[in-house]
Amino acid sequence: MTKEKTKKDIYIGIFFLALSLLYFIGTFFIQSYNPFGGKELSSKTIPQLLSVVLFILSLSVLIPALISIKKENVEVKHTQQKHNKETIIKLCIAFILLVVYIFLFARLGFVLSSILYLSCIICMLIPKRNKKNIAFTICFSVFVSCAIYVVFSKCLGLILPSGIIPF
């Protein structure tokens, strides 16, 4: 593992570790709804489970990177780090898109806001942008958003905001 990749893995691991902790804390502010009447499964269960999975995955990135640094005796100096401008810009745009998604979630509903968010984030992250990739991205975003809506609202009985399109 190269030094640059190790540093990136550490940053990514720390970022997603913090994100998973914030996400888990945020799940306690979700209104509890028990569609099946029991205390085991509520509207908080899946988000809490996802935050734990994100925490474990971020540790699976962070721990090998830290072990690699220890083995190679690599010293990371924060003042001399050079960040790739493109990566920083993409990270900032992704954060802004997430804030916009959260803002539009209650207004447009789950399906529309998720389609917009997924389309924008995937288009930003794909290396080659052409009409075929963008069309596939939009179709993929529509399918995934609708599938998740059906699974959560119809199968699990959880209430998701329907927004301006009634489902």
mmCIF file of C-alpha atoms in Angstrom:
data_model
loop_
_atom_site.group_PDB
_atom_site.id
_atom_site.type_symbol
_atom_site.label_atom_id
_atom_site.label_comp_id
_atom_site.label_asym_id
_atom_site.label_seq_id
_atom_site.Cartn_x
_atom_site.Cartn_y
_atom_site.Cartn_z
ATOM 1 C CA MET A 1 0.000 0.000 0.000
ATOM 2 C CA THR A 2 1.481 3.352 -0.982
ATOM 3 C CA LYS A 3 1.827 6.213 1.463
ATOM 4 C CA GLU A 4 -0.646 8.380 -0.434
ATOM 5 C CA LYS A 5 -3.276 5.638 -0.546
ATOM 6 C CA THR A 6 -2.722 4.942 3.145
ATOM 7 C CA LYS A 7 -3.287 8.612 3.986
ATOM 8 C CA LYS A 8 -6.435 8.719 1.868
ATOM 9 C CA ASP A 9 -7.728 5.560 3.564
ATOM 10 C CA ILE A 10 -7.168 7.133 6.961
ATOM 11 C CA TYR A 11 -9.053 10.293 5.985
ATOM 12 C CA ILE A 12 -11.882 8.319 4.432
ATOM 13 C CA GLY A 13 -12.077 6.003 7.448
ATOM 14 C CA ILE A 14 -12.172 8.887 9.923
ATOM 15 C CA PHE A 15 -14.735 10.799 7.857
ATOM 16 C CA PHE A 16 -17.132 7.869 7.604
ATOM 17 C CA LEU A 17 -16.529 6.891 11.227
ATOM 18 C CA ALA A 18 -17.608 10.387 12.311
ATOM 19 C CA LEU A 19 -20.489 10.321 9.835
ATOM 20 C CA SER A 20 -21.730 6.997 11.194
ATOM 21 C CA LEU A 21 -21.621 8.325 14.757
ATOM 22 C CA LEU A 22 -23.530 11.476 13.780
ATOM 23 C CA TYR A 23 -26.013 9.379 11.821
ATOM 24 C CA PHE A 24 -26.538 7.076 14.813
ATOM 25 C CA ILE A 25 -27.083 10.051 17.115
ATOM 26 C CA GLY A 26 -29.505 11.502 14.554
ATOM 27 C CA THR A 27 -31.613 8.349 14.639
ATOM 28 C CA PHE A 28 -32.687 9.175 18.183
ATOM 29 C CA PHE A 29 -34.510 12.234 16.820
ATOM 30 C CA ILE A 30 -36.664 10.122 14.485
ATOM 31 C CA GLN A 31 -40.259 9.816 15.596
ATOM 32 C CA SER A 32 -40.847 6.265 16.694
ATOM 33 C CA TYR A 33 -43.500 4.394 14.774
ATOM 34 C CA ASN A 34 -44.135 0.717 15.439
ATOM 35 C CA PRO A 35 -46.058 -0.754 12.504
ATOM 36 C CA PHE A 36 -46.123 -4.224 14.041
ATOM 37 C CA GLY A 37 -46.910 -3.154 17.603
ATOM 38 C CA GLY A 38 -43.737 -4.533 19.169
ATOM 39 C CA LYS A 39 -40.811 -2.649 20.677
ATOM 40 C CA GLU A 40 -38.238 -4.536 18.601
ATOM 41 C CA LEU A 41 -38.927 -3.021 15.180
ATOM 42 C CA SER A 42 -39.724 0.641 14.685
ATOM 43 C CA SER A 43 -38.943 3.423 12.250
ATOM 44 C CA LYS A 44 -35.594 3.884 14.038
ATOM 45 C CA THR A 45 -34.424 0.301 13.587
ATOM 46 C CA ILE A 46 -33.222 0.353 9.971
ATOM 47 C CA PRO A 47 -31.382 3.714 10.231
ATOM 48 C CA GLN A 48 -29.674 2.542 13.414
ATOM 49 C CA LEU A 49 -28.706 -0.731 11.750
ATOM 50 C CA LEU A 50 -27.326 1.164 8.738
ATOM 51 C CA SER A 51 -25.287 3.439 10.990
ATOM 52 C CA VAL A 52 -23.750 0.405 12.716
ATOM 53 C CA VAL A 53 -22.923 -1.153 9.331
ATOM 54 C CA LEU A 54 -21.334 2.138 8.203
ATOM 55 C CA PHE A 55 -19.331 2.244 11.445
ATOM 56 C CA ILE A 56 -18.038 -1.311 10.911
ATOM 57 C CA LEU A 57 -17.173 -0.629 7.265
ATOM 58 C CA SER A 58 -15.312 2.563 8.159
ATOM 59 C CA LEU A 59 -13.325 0.610 10.742
ATOM 60 C CA SER A 60 -12.523 -1.980 8.064
ATOM 61 C CA VAL A 61 -10.902 0.805 6.048
ATOM 62 C CA LEU A 62 -9.279 2.651 8.945
ATOM 63 C CA ILE A 63 -7.680 -0.238 10.860
ATOM 64 C CA PRO A 64 -5.667 -1.730 7.937
ATOM 65 C CA ALA A 65 -4.440 1.759 7.025
ATOM 66 C CA LEU A 66 -3.273 2.387 10.597
ATOM 67 C CA ILE A 67 -1.587 -1.034 10.707
ATOM 68 C CA SER A 68 0.151 -0.268 7.416
ATOM 69 C CA ILE A 69 1.451 3.019 8.777
ATOM 70 C CA LYS A 70 2.726 1.315 11.911
ATOM 71 C CA LYS A 71 4.509 -1.348 9.876
ATOM 72 C CA GLU A 72 6.151 1.134 7.540
ATOM 73 C CA ASN A 73 6.815 3.709 10.286
ATOM 74 C CA VAL A 74 5.250 6.397 8.162
ATOM 75 C CA GLU A 75 4.979 9.762 9.841
ATOM 76 C CA VAL A 76 2.002 11.813 8.803
ATOM 77 C CA LYS A 77 2.634 15.530 9.143
ATOM 78 C CA HIS A 78 -0.536 17.559 8.916
ATOM 79 C CA THR A 79 1.203 20.759 7.819
ATOM 80 C CA GLN A 80 2.867 19.168 4.788
ATOM 81 C CA GLN A 81 -0.103 17.279 3.387
ATOM 82 C CA LYS A 82 -1.056 18.122 -0.174
ATOM 83 C CA HIS A 83 -4.652 17.515 -1.046
ATOM 84 C CA ASN A 84 -5.897 16.967 -4.498
ATOM 85 C CA LYS A 85 -8.059 20.011 -5.289
ATOM 86 C CA GLU A 86 -10.490 17.955 -7.322
ATOM 87 C CA THR A 87 -11.098 15.569 -4.444
ATOM 88 C CA ILE A 88 -11.727 18.413 -2.017
ATOM 89 C CA ILE A 89 -14.112 20.095 -4.453
ATOM 90 C CA LYS A 90 -16.020 16.835 -4.972
ATOM 91 C CA LEU A 91 -16.246 16.307 -1.223
ATOM 92 C CA CYS A 92 -17.625 19.829 -0.737
ATOM 93 C CA ILE A 93 -20.131 19.372 -3.561
ATOM 94 C CA ALA A 94 -21.227 16.019 -2.099
ATOM 95 C CA PHE A 95 -21.773 17.662 1.287
ATOM 96 C CA ILE A 96 -23.758 20.513 -0.295
ATOM 97 C CA LEU A 97 -25.854 17.996 -2.246
ATOM 98 C CA LEU A 98 -26.544 16.114 0.995
ATOM 99 C CA VAL A 99 -27.713 19.323 2.703
ATOM 100 C CA VAL A 100 -29.952 20.138 -0.280
ATOM 101 C CA TYR A 101 -31.305 16.567 -0.194
ATOM 102 C CA ILE A 102 -32.181 16.899 3.478
ATOM 103 C CA PHE A 103 -33.860 20.251 2.812
ATOM 104 C CA LEU A 104 -35.902 18.908 -0.121
ATOM 105 C CA PHE A 105 -36.756 15.575 1.513
ATOM 106 C CA ALA A 106 -39.888 16.764 3.327
ATOM 107 C CA ARG A 107 -40.953 19.155 0.560
ATOM 108 C CA LEU A 108 -40.590 16.993 -2.551
ATOM 109 C CA GLY A 109 -40.945 13.649 -0.842
ATOM 110 C CA PHE A 110 -38.662 10.661 -0.647
ATOM 111 C CA VAL A 111 -38.874 9.511 -4.254
ATOM 112 C CA LEU A 112 -38.259 12.814 -6.052
ATOM 113 C CA SER A 113 -35.574 14.063 -3.693
ATOM 114 C CA SER A 114 -33.789 10.687 -3.808
ATOM 115 C CA ILE A 115 -33.892 10.612 -7.615
ATOM 116 C CA LEU A 116 -32.376 14.101 -7.773
ATOM 117 C CA TYR A 117 -29.753 13.345 -5.143
ATOM 118 C CA LEU A 118 -28.681 10.002 -6.595
ATOM 119 C CA SER A 119 -28.555 11.378 -10.136
ATOM 120 C CA CYS A 120 -26.427 14.349 -9.122
ATOM 121 C CA ILE A 121 -24.039 12.425 -6.906
ATOM 122 C CA ILE A 122 -23.515 9.599 -9.412
ATOM 123 C CA CYS A 123 -23.021 12.011 -12.321
ATOM 124 C CA MET A 124 -20.447 13.860 -10.240
ATOM 125 C CA LEU A 125 -18.547 10.678 -9.381
ATOM 126 C CA ILE A 126 -18.479 8.889 -12.748
ATOM 127 C CA PRO A 127 -15.267 9.548 -14.661
ATOM 128 C CA LYS A 128 -16.771 9.688 -18.154
ATOM 129 C CA ARG A 129 -19.906 11.763 -18.606
ATOM 130 C CA ASN A 130 -21.739 11.114 -21.834
ATOM 131 C CA LYS A 131 -25.400 10.854 -22.794
ATOM 132 C CA LYS A 132 -25.457 7.080 -22.324
ATOM 133 C CA ASN A 133 -23.986 7.237 -18.794
ATOM 134 C CA ILE A 134 -26.273 10.080 -17.760
ATOM 135 C CA ALA A 135 -29.354 8.293 -19.112
ATOM 136 C CA PHE A 136 -28.344 5.107 -17.273
ATOM 137 C CA THR A 137 -27.730 7.103 -14.097
ATOM 138 C CA ILE A 138 -31.194 8.663 -14.237
ATOM 139 C CA CYS A 139 -32.877 5.307 -14.925
ATOM 140 C CA PHE A 140 -30.876 3.699 -12.115
ATOM 141 C CA SER A 141 -31.809 6.515 -9.710
ATOM 142 C CA VAL A 142 -35.505 6.216 -10.569
ATOM 143 C CA PHE A 143 -35.453 2.432 -10.127
ATOM 144 C CA VAL A 144 -33.525 2.467 -6.841
ATOM 145 C CA SER A 145 -35.605 5.278 -5.322
ATOM 146 C CA CYS A 146 -38.909 3.641 -6.266
ATOM 147 C CA ALA A 147 -37.725 0.212 -5.105
ATOM 148 C CA ILE A 148 -36.620 1.547 -1.735
ATOM 149 C CA TYR A 149 -39.915 3.440 -1.361
ATOM 150 C CA VAL A 150 -41.936 0.298 -2.100
ATOM 151 C CA VAL A 151 -39.898 -1.873 0.259
ATOM 152 C CA PHE A 152 -40.054 0.563 3.166
ATOM 153 C CA SER A 153 -43.592 1.886 2.768
ATOM 154 C CA LYS A 154 -45.484 -1.133 1.445
ATOM 155 C CA CYS A 155 -43.549 -4.119 2.749
ATOM 156 C CA LEU A 156 -42.264 -2.789 6.088
ATOM 157 C CA GLY A 157 -45.148 -0.397 6.702
ATOM 158 C CA LEU A 158 -42.898 2.592 7.426
ATOM 159 C CA ILE A 159 -44.110 6.056 6.529
ATOM 160 C CA LEU A 160 -41.923 7.979 4.078
ATOM 161 C CA PRO A 161 -42.785 11.484 2.888
ATOM 162 C CA SER A 162 -44.727 11.233 -0.371
ATOM 163 C CA GLY A 163 -44.267 14.915 -1.243
ATOM 164 C CA ILE A 164 -45.923 16.388 -4.314
ATOM 165 C CA ILE A 165 -46.444 13.007 -5.989
ATOM 166 C CA PRO A 166 -49.034 10.921 -4.121
ATOM 167 C CA PHE A 167 -48.204 7.207 -3.966
#
